[in-house]
PDB file of C-alpha atoms and ligand atoms in Angstrom:
ATOM      1  CA  MET A  18      52.195 -32.648-141.032  1.00  0.00           C
ATOM      2  CA  ALA A  19      49.850 -31.464-138.268  1.00  0.00           C
ATOM      3  CA  ASP A  20      49.568 -27.923-139.623  1.00  0.00           C
ATOM      4  CA  ARG A  21      48.199 -29.231-142.913  1.00  0.00           C
ATOM      5  CA  PHE A  22      44.846 -29.596-141.168  1.00  0.00           C
ATOM      6  CA  THR A  23      42.674 -26.959-139.528  1.00  0.00           C
ATOM      7  CA  VAL A  24      39.909 -28.454-137.412  1.00  0.00           C
ATOM      8  CA  LEU A  25      36.568 -27.102-138.601  1.00  0.00           C
ATOM      9  CA  ARG A  26      34.175 -29.246-136.542  1.00  0.00           C
ATOM     10  CA  THR A  27      35.254 -31.504-133.736  1.00  0.00           C
ATOM     11  CA  ASN A  28      34.009 -35.056-133.372  1.00  0.00           C
ATOM     12  CA  ALA A  29      31.978 -33.988-130.310  1.00  0.00           C
ATOM     13  CA  GLU A  30      30.335 -31.141-132.255  1.00  0.00           C
ATOM     14  CA  LEU A  31      29.520 -33.474-135.129  1.00  0.00           C
ATOM     15  CA  ARG A  32      27.970 -36.094-132.871  1.00  0.00           C
ATOM     16  CA  ALA A  33      25.905 -33.537-130.975  1.00  0.00           C
ATOM     17  CA  ARG A  34      24.567 -32.090-134.223  1.00  0.00           C
ATOM     18  CA  ILE A  35      23.830 -35.580-135.592  1.00  0.00           C
ATOM     19  CA  ALA A  36      21.725 -36.322-132.501  1.00  0.00           C
ATOM     20  CA  GLU A  37      19.771 -33.085-133.111  1.00  0.00           C
ATOM     21  CA  LEU A  38      19.198 -33.980-136.755  1.00  0.00           C
ATOM     22  CA  ALA A  39      18.031 -37.469-135.806  1.00  0.00           C
ATOM     23  CA  ALA A  40      15.541 -36.014-133.321  1.00  0.00           C
ATOM     24  CA  GLU A  41      14.198 -33.619-135.966  1.00  0.00           C
ATOM     25  CA  ILE A  42      13.910 -36.398-138.572  1.00  0.00           C
ATOM     26  CA  SER A  43      12.193 -38.698-136.064  1.00  0.00           C
ATOM     27  CA  ARG A  44       9.626 -35.989-135.294  1.00  0.00           C
ATOM     28  CA  ASP A  45       8.998 -35.260-138.977  1.00  0.00           C
ATOM     29  CA  TYR A  46       8.466 -38.900-139.963  1.00  0.00           C
ATOM     30  CA  GLU A  47       6.752 -40.317-136.889  1.00  0.00           C
ATOM     31  CA  ASN A  48       3.288 -40.171-138.435  1.00  0.00           C
ATOM     32  CA  CYS A  49       4.185 -41.384-141.917  1.00  0.00           C
ATOM     33  CA  VAL A  50       6.438 -44.425-141.435  1.00  0.00           C
ATOM     34  CA  THR A  51       5.620 -47.760-139.815  1.00  0.00           C
ATOM     35  CA  GLU A  52       7.324 -51.118-139.229  1.00  0.00           C
ATOM     36  CA  GLU A  53       5.715 -52.302-142.514  1.00  0.00           C
ATOM     37  CA  HIS A  54       6.693 -49.140-144.396  1.00  0.00           C
ATOM     38  CA  PRO A  55       9.876 -47.896-142.710  1.00  0.00           C
ATOM     39  CA  LEU A  56      11.893 -44.841-143.652  1.00  0.00           C
ATOM     40  CA  LEU A  57      14.442 -45.919-146.266  1.00  0.00           C
ATOM     41  CA  LEU A  58      17.852 -44.424-145.497  1.00  0.00           C
ATOM     42  CA  LEU A  59      20.219 -44.456-148.470  1.00  0.00           C
ATOM     43  CA  CYS A  60      23.799 -43.792-147.407  1.00  0.00           C
ATOM     44  CA  THR A  61      26.190 -42.562-150.100  1.00  0.00           C
ATOM     45  CA  LEU A  62      29.463 -44.492-150.162  1.00  0.00           C
ATOM     46  CA  ARG A  63      31.934 -44.009-148.960  1.00  0.00           C
ATOM     47  CA  GLY A  64      32.032 -40.564-147.410  1.00  0.00           C
ATOM     48  CA  ALA A  65      28.761 -40.719-145.483  1.00  0.00           C
ATOM     49  CA  VAL A  66      29.313 -44.031-143.672  1.00  0.00           C
ATOM     50  CA  PHE A  67      30.167 -42.652-140.238  1.00  0.00           C
ATOM     51  CA  PHE A  68      27.536 -39.926-140.494  1.00  0.00           C
ATOM     52  CA  ALA A  69      24.906 -42.493-141.511  1.00  0.00           C
ATOM     53  CA  ALA A  70      25.914 -45.005-138.847  1.00  0.00           C
ATOM     54  CA  ASP A  71      25.695 -42.416-136.075  1.00  0.00           C
ATOM     55  CA  LEU A  72      22.489 -40.831-137.353  1.00  0.00           C
ATOM     56  CA  ALA A  73      20.633 -44.085-138.061  1.00  0.00           C
ATOM     57  CA  ARG A  74      21.302 -45.321-134.537  1.00  0.00           C
ATOM     58  CA  CYS A  75      19.803 -42.153-133.013  1.00  0.00           C
ATOM     59  CA  LEU A  76      16.503 -42.394-134.913  1.00  0.00           C
ATOM     60  CA  THR A  77      13.389 -43.362-132.977  1.00  0.00           C
ATOM     61  CA  VAL A  78      11.232 -44.182-136.041  1.00  0.00           C
ATOM     62  CA  PRO A  79      11.279 -47.484-137.991  1.00  0.00           C
ATOM     63  CA  ALA A  80      14.037 -47.251-140.611  1.00  0.00           C
ATOM     64  CA  GLU A  81      16.069 -49.413-142.965  1.00  0.00           C
ATOM     65  CA  LEU A  82      19.586 -48.669-144.170  1.00  0.00           C
ATOM     66  CA  ASN A  83      20.949 -49.333-147.639  1.00  0.00           C
ATOM     67  CA  PHE A  84      23.916 -48.021-149.617  1.00  0.00           C
ATOM     68  CA  ILE A  85      24.405 -46.239-152.904  1.00  0.00           C
ATOM     69  CA  LYS A  86      27.486 -45.106-154.784  1.00  0.00           C
ATOM     70  CA  VAL A  87      27.540 -42.386-157.390  1.00  0.00           C
ATOM     71  CA  HIS A  88      30.563 -41.447-159.430  1.00  0.00           C
ATOM     72  CA  THR A  89      30.882 -38.157-161.280  1.00  0.00           C
ATOM     73  CA  TYR A  90      32.821 -38.319-164.514  1.00  0.00           C
ATOM     74  CA  VAL A  91      33.455 -36.040-167.458  1.00  0.00           C
ATOM     75  CA  GLY A  92      31.060 -37.162-170.158  1.00  0.00           C
ATOM     76  CA  LYS A  93      30.726 -36.218-173.786  1.00  0.00           C
ATOM     77  CA  GLU A  94      30.700 -32.446-174.407  1.00  0.00           C
ATOM     78  CA  SER A  95      32.960 -32.113-171.301  1.00  0.00           C
ATOM     79  CA  LYS A  96      29.884 -32.121-169.073  1.00  0.00           C
ATOM     80  CA  LEU A  97      30.168 -33.484-165.547  1.00  0.00           C
ATOM     81  CA  LYS A  98      27.756 -36.377-165.245  1.00  0.00           C
ATOM     82  CA  PRO A  99      26.965 -38.351-162.109  1.00  0.00           C
ATOM     83  CA  GLU A 100      26.448 -42.078-162.673  1.00  0.00           C
ATOM     84  CA  PHE A 101      25.297 -44.820-160.289  1.00  0.00           C
ATOM     85  CA  GLU A 102      27.884 -47.484-159.466  1.00  0.00           C
ATOM     86  CA  LEU A 103      25.660 -49.074-156.818  1.00  0.00           C
ATOM     87  CA  GLY A 104      22.034 -48.843-155.726  1.00  0.00           C
ATOM     88  CA  LYS A 105      20.326 -47.735-158.911  1.00  0.00           C
ATOM     89  CA  ASP A 106      17.890 -50.654-158.742  1.00  0.00           C
ATOM     90  CA  ILE A 107      16.986 -50.453-155.043  1.00  0.00           C
ATOM     91  CA  PRO A 108      13.168 -50.765-154.950  1.00  0.00           C
ATOM     92  CA  VAL A 109      11.685 -47.538-153.605  1.00  0.00           C
ATOM     93  CA  LYS A 110       8.110 -47.634-154.913  1.00  0.00           C
ATOM     94  CA  GLY A 111       5.746 -46.123-152.350  1.00  0.00           C
ATOM     95  CA  GLN A 112       8.573 -45.531-149.853  1.00  0.00           C
ATOM     96  CA  ARG A 113       9.805 -42.498-147.994  1.00  0.00           C
ATOM     97  CA  VAL A 114      13.461 -42.119-148.970  1.00  0.00           C
ATOM     98  CA  LEU A 115      16.064 -40.098-147.077  1.00  0.00           C
ATOM     99  CA  ILE A 116      19.460 -39.765-148.750  1.00  0.00           C
ATOM    100  CA  LEU A 117      22.320 -39.537-146.239  1.00  0.00           C
ATOM    101  CA  GLU A 118      25.145 -37.585-147.867  1.00  0.00           C
ATOM    102  CA  ASP A 119      28.515 -36.441-146.556  1.00  0.00           C
ATOM    103  CA  ILE A 120      28.675 -33.081-148.304  1.00  0.00           C
ATOM    104  CA  VAL A 121      26.706 -31.208-150.948  1.00  0.00           C
ATOM    105  CA  ASP A 122      28.942 -29.097-153.146  1.00  0.00           C
ATOM    106  CA  THR A 123      27.895 -28.200-156.718  1.00  0.00           C
ATOM    107  CA  GLY A 124      24.596 -30.062-156.173  1.00  0.00           C
ATOM    108  CA  ARG A 125      25.014 -32.267-159.263  1.00  0.00           C
ATOM    109  CA  THR A 126      25.170 -35.580-157.410  1.00  0.00           C
ATOM    110  CA  MET A 127      22.123 -34.985-155.221  1.00  0.00           C
ATOM    111  CA  ASP A 128      20.125 -33.565-158.124  1.00  0.00           C
ATOM    112  CA  CYS A 129      20.728 -36.782-160.079  1.00  0.00           C
ATOM    113  CA  VAL A 130      19.995 -39.056-157.099  1.00  0.00           C
ATOM    114  CA  VAL A 131      16.786 -37.306-156.035  1.00  0.00           C
ATOM    115  CA  ARG A 132      15.432 -37.298-159.593  1.00  0.00           C
ATOM    116  CA  HIS A 133      16.271 -40.973-160.034  1.00  0.00           C
ATOM    117  CA  TYR A 134      14.384 -42.187-156.958  1.00  0.00           C
ATOM    118  CA  TYR A 135      11.358 -40.009-157.723  1.00  0.00           C
ATOM    119  CA  GLU A 136      11.320 -41.512-161.210  1.00  0.00           C
ATOM    120  CA  SER A 137      11.571 -44.957-159.587  1.00  0.00           C
ATOM    121  CA  GLY A 138       8.309 -44.310-157.715  1.00  0.00           C
ATOM    122  CA  ALA A 139       9.337 -43.144-154.229  1.00  0.00           C
ATOM    123  CA  ASP A 140       6.619 -41.321-152.274  1.00  0.00           C
ATOM    124  CA  SER A 141       9.126 -38.737-151.116  1.00  0.00           C
ATOM    125  CA  VAL A 142      12.865 -38.175-151.467  1.00  0.00           C
ATOM    126  CA  GLU A 143      14.706 -35.814-149.131  1.00  0.00           C
ATOM    127  CA  ILE A 144      18.377 -35.067-148.522  1.00  0.00           C
ATOM    128  CA  CYS A 145      20.117 -35.113-145.165  1.00  0.00           C
ATOM    129  CA  THR A 146      23.721 -33.965-145.450  1.00  0.00           C
ATOM    130  CA  MET A 147      26.391 -33.624-142.792  1.00  0.00           C
ATOM    131  CA  LEU A 148      27.935 -30.586-144.509  1.00  0.00           C
ATOM    132  CA  ASP A 149      26.569 -28.135-147.034  1.00  0.00           C
ATOM    133  CA  LYS A 150      28.711 -25.807-149.149  1.00  0.00           C
ATOM    134  CA  THR A 151      25.697 -23.604-149.794  1.00  0.00           C
ATOM    135  CA  HIS A 152      27.671 -21.061-151.840  1.00  0.00           C
ATOM    136  CA  ALA A 153      29.221 -23.640-154.163  1.00  0.00           C
ATOM    137  CA  ARG A 154      26.160 -24.670-156.187  1.00  0.00           C
ATOM    138  CA  ALA A 155      26.800 -24.880-159.920  1.00  0.00           C
ATOM    139  CA  LYS A 156      24.666 -22.836-162.265  1.00  0.00           C
ATOM    140  CA  GLY A 157      21.317 -24.534-162.687  1.00  0.00           C
ATOM    141  CA  TYR A 158      21.596 -26.458-159.401  1.00  0.00           C
ATOM    142  CA  GLU A 159      20.650 -23.647-157.020  1.00  0.00           C
ATOM    143  CA  LYS A 160      17.432 -25.485-156.172  1.00  0.00           C
ATOM    144  CA  VAL A 161      19.302 -28.398-154.628  1.00  0.00           C
ATOM    145  CA  VAL A 162      18.528 -27.585-150.997  1.00  0.00           C
ATOM    146  CA  PRO A 163      18.904 -30.363-148.422  1.00  0.00           C
ATOM    147  CA  LYS A 164      15.946 -30.596-146.045  1.00  0.00           C
ATOM    148  CA  TYR A 165      18.388 -31.465-143.250  1.00  0.00           C
ATOM    149  CA  ALA A 166      21.940 -30.127-143.018  1.00  0.00           C
ATOM    150  CA  GLY A 167      24.398 -30.536-140.155  1.00  0.00           C
ATOM    151  CA  PHE A 168      26.600 -27.522-140.840  1.00  0.00           C
ATOM    152  CA  GLU A 169      26.916 -24.958-143.590  1.00  0.00           C
ATOM    153  CA  ILE A 170      30.561 -24.481-144.531  1.00  0.00           C
ATOM    154  CA  GLU A 171      32.585 -22.203-146.776  1.00  0.00           C
ATOM    155  CA  ASN A 172      33.853 -23.354-150.155  1.00  0.00           C
ATOM    156  CA  GLU A 173      36.968 -25.112-148.816  1.00  0.00           C
ATOM    157  CA  PHE A 174      38.168 -28.691-149.256  1.00  0.00           C
ATOM    158  CA  VAL A 175      37.538 -30.720-146.120  1.00  0.00           C
ATOM    159  CA  VAL A 176      38.553 -34.202-144.957  1.00  0.00           C
ATOM    160  CA  GLY A 177      37.871 -36.446-141.978  1.00  0.00           C
ATOM    161  CA  PHE A 178      34.828 -38.106-140.364  1.00  0.00           C
ATOM    162  CA  GLY A 179      34.415 -40.140-143.562  1.00  0.00           C
ATOM    163  CA  LEU A 180      35.590 -37.569-146.091  1.00  0.00           C
ATOM    164  CA  ASP A 181      38.751 -38.433-147.975  1.00  0.00           C
ATOM    165  CA  CYS A 182      41.377 -37.017-150.288  1.00  0.00           C
ATOM    166  CA  ASP A 183      42.411 -39.836-152.632  1.00  0.00           C
ATOM    167  CA  GLU A 184      41.347 -42.341-149.949  1.00  0.00           C
ATOM    168  CA  LYS A 185      43.495 -40.651-147.283  1.00  0.00           C
ATOM    169  CA  PHE A 186      42.338 -38.911-144.060  1.00  0.00           C
ATOM    170  CA  ARG A 187      38.894 -40.589-144.048  1.00  0.00           C
ATOM    171  CA  LEU A 188      39.439 -41.929-140.528  1.00  0.00           C
ATOM    172  CA  LEU A 189      40.334 -38.608-138.906  1.00  0.00           C
ATOM    173  CA  PRO A 190      37.827 -38.071-136.085  1.00  0.00           C
ATOM    174  CA  ASP A 191      37.185 -34.376-136.835  1.00  0.00           C
ATOM    175  CA  VAL A 192      36.202 -32.537-140.018  1.00  0.00           C
ATOM    176  CA  CYS A 193      39.261 -30.526-141.045  1.00  0.00           C
ATOM    177  CA  VAL A 194      40.112 -28.095-143.815  1.00  0.00           C
ATOM    178  CA  TYR A 195      42.948 -29.720-145.756  1.00  0.00           C
ATOM    179  CA  HIS A 196      45.811 -27.592-146.995  1.00  0.00           C
ATOM    180  CA  SER A 197      47.748 -29.577-149.574  1.00  0.00           C
ATOM    181  CA  ASP A 198      51.573 -29.454-149.770  1.00  0.00           C
ATOM    182  CA  SER A 199      51.454 -27.285-152.868  1.00  0.00           C
ATOM    183  CA  GLU A 200      49.481 -24.613-150.974  1.00  0.00           C
ATOM    184  CA  GLN A 201      52.179 -24.473-148.298  1.00  0.00           C
ATOM    185  CA  SER A 202      55.212 -23.785-150.434  1.00  0.00           C
TER     186      SER A 202
HETATM  187  P1  5GP B 310      28.581 -32.382-155.838  1.00  0.00           P
HETATM  188  O1  5GP B 310      27.962 -33.294-156.846  1.00  0.00           O
HETATM  189  O2  5GP B 310      27.586 -31.740-154.902  1.00  0.00           O
HETATM  190  O3  5GP B 310      29.484 -31.364-156.465  1.00  0.00           O
HETATM  191  O4  5GP B 310      29.619 -33.228-155.036  1.00  0.00           O
HETATM  192  C1  5GP B 310      29.331 -34.033-154.060  1.00  0.00           C
HETATM  193  C2  5GP B 310      30.498 -34.951-153.761  1.00  0.00           C
HETATM  194  O5  5GP B 310      31.790 -34.364-154.013  1.00  0.00           O
HETATM  195  C3  5GP B 310      30.473 -35.244-152.301  1.00  0.00           C
HETATM  196  O6  5GP B 310      29.605 -36.297-152.011  1.00  0.00           O
HETATM  197  C4  5GP B 310      31.925 -35.561-152.021  1.00  0.00           C
HETATM  198  O7  5GP B 310      32.148 -36.917-152.320  1.00  0.00           O
HETATM  199  C5  5GP B 310      32.694 -34.687-152.984  1.00  0.00           C
HETATM  200  N1  5GP B 310      33.143 -33.459-152.296  1.00  0.00           N
HETATM  201  C6  5GP B 310      32.676 -32.205-152.478  1.00  0.00           C
HETATM  202  N2  5GP B 310      33.311 -31.322-151.688  1.00  0.00           N
HETATM  203  C7  5GP B 310      34.205 -32.055-150.972  1.00  0.00           C
HETATM  204  C8  5GP B 310      35.172 -31.696-149.962  1.00  0.00           C
HETATM  205  O8  5GP B 310      35.353 -30.552-149.536  1.00  0.00           O
HETATM  206  N3  5GP B 310      35.910 -32.731-149.452  1.00  0.00           N
HETATM  207  C9  5GP B 310      35.769 -34.015-149.877  1.00  0.00           C
HETATM  208  N4  5GP B 310      36.563 -34.928-149.311  1.00  0.00           N
HETATM  209  N5  5GP B 310      34.875 -34.377-150.822  1.00  0.00           N
HETATM  210  C10 5GP B 310      34.100 -33.399-151.369  1.00  0.00           C
HETATM  211 MG1   MG B 311      29.603 -38.059-151.366  1.00  0.00          MG
END
């Protein structure tokens, strides 16, 4: 069982990097958010919950936390289409929005989310992701570049620190590359 996981980033490494990101974000937003107009953090469920909880608590600027859920399904014409399950109607008019994401892969989800909140009237929409598979962007989504990224990783399937595989392994403390049983035999 144990050799099905290769630790990629330890919990300590993740937490240290999250503190750095929070300091950078706090510096960047200190002159444009206030108690009346706080930074609006939108955490993607469920993978980003631990990342968001740790990061939000390290910020030194006024911020609010809310949650969104986006599901990607195969639509007509066999195209992959992200669709909001939660958070589509969160009011963002005139607000600074920061999406907190677990991992950016093809870029489809974040492309859809960023467009949606701009269209809903946000002043700015940026992405902060714990992990970025920079080489995995789908054709046409190369311009999905998170402003803040914890770690760039290779195009491998990872679990832990919030990331799951069919709802399993989410609670592992470290981010690990997951080798499924079929890979082993
Ligand atoms: P994208 O729309 O960028 O292709 O996909 C983003 C979503 O796919 C992520 O938010 C995450 O839920 C899922 N995902 C992509 N790569 C991985 C991975 O390596 N491990 C896990 N557990 N989920 C992933
Ligand atoms: Mg996600």
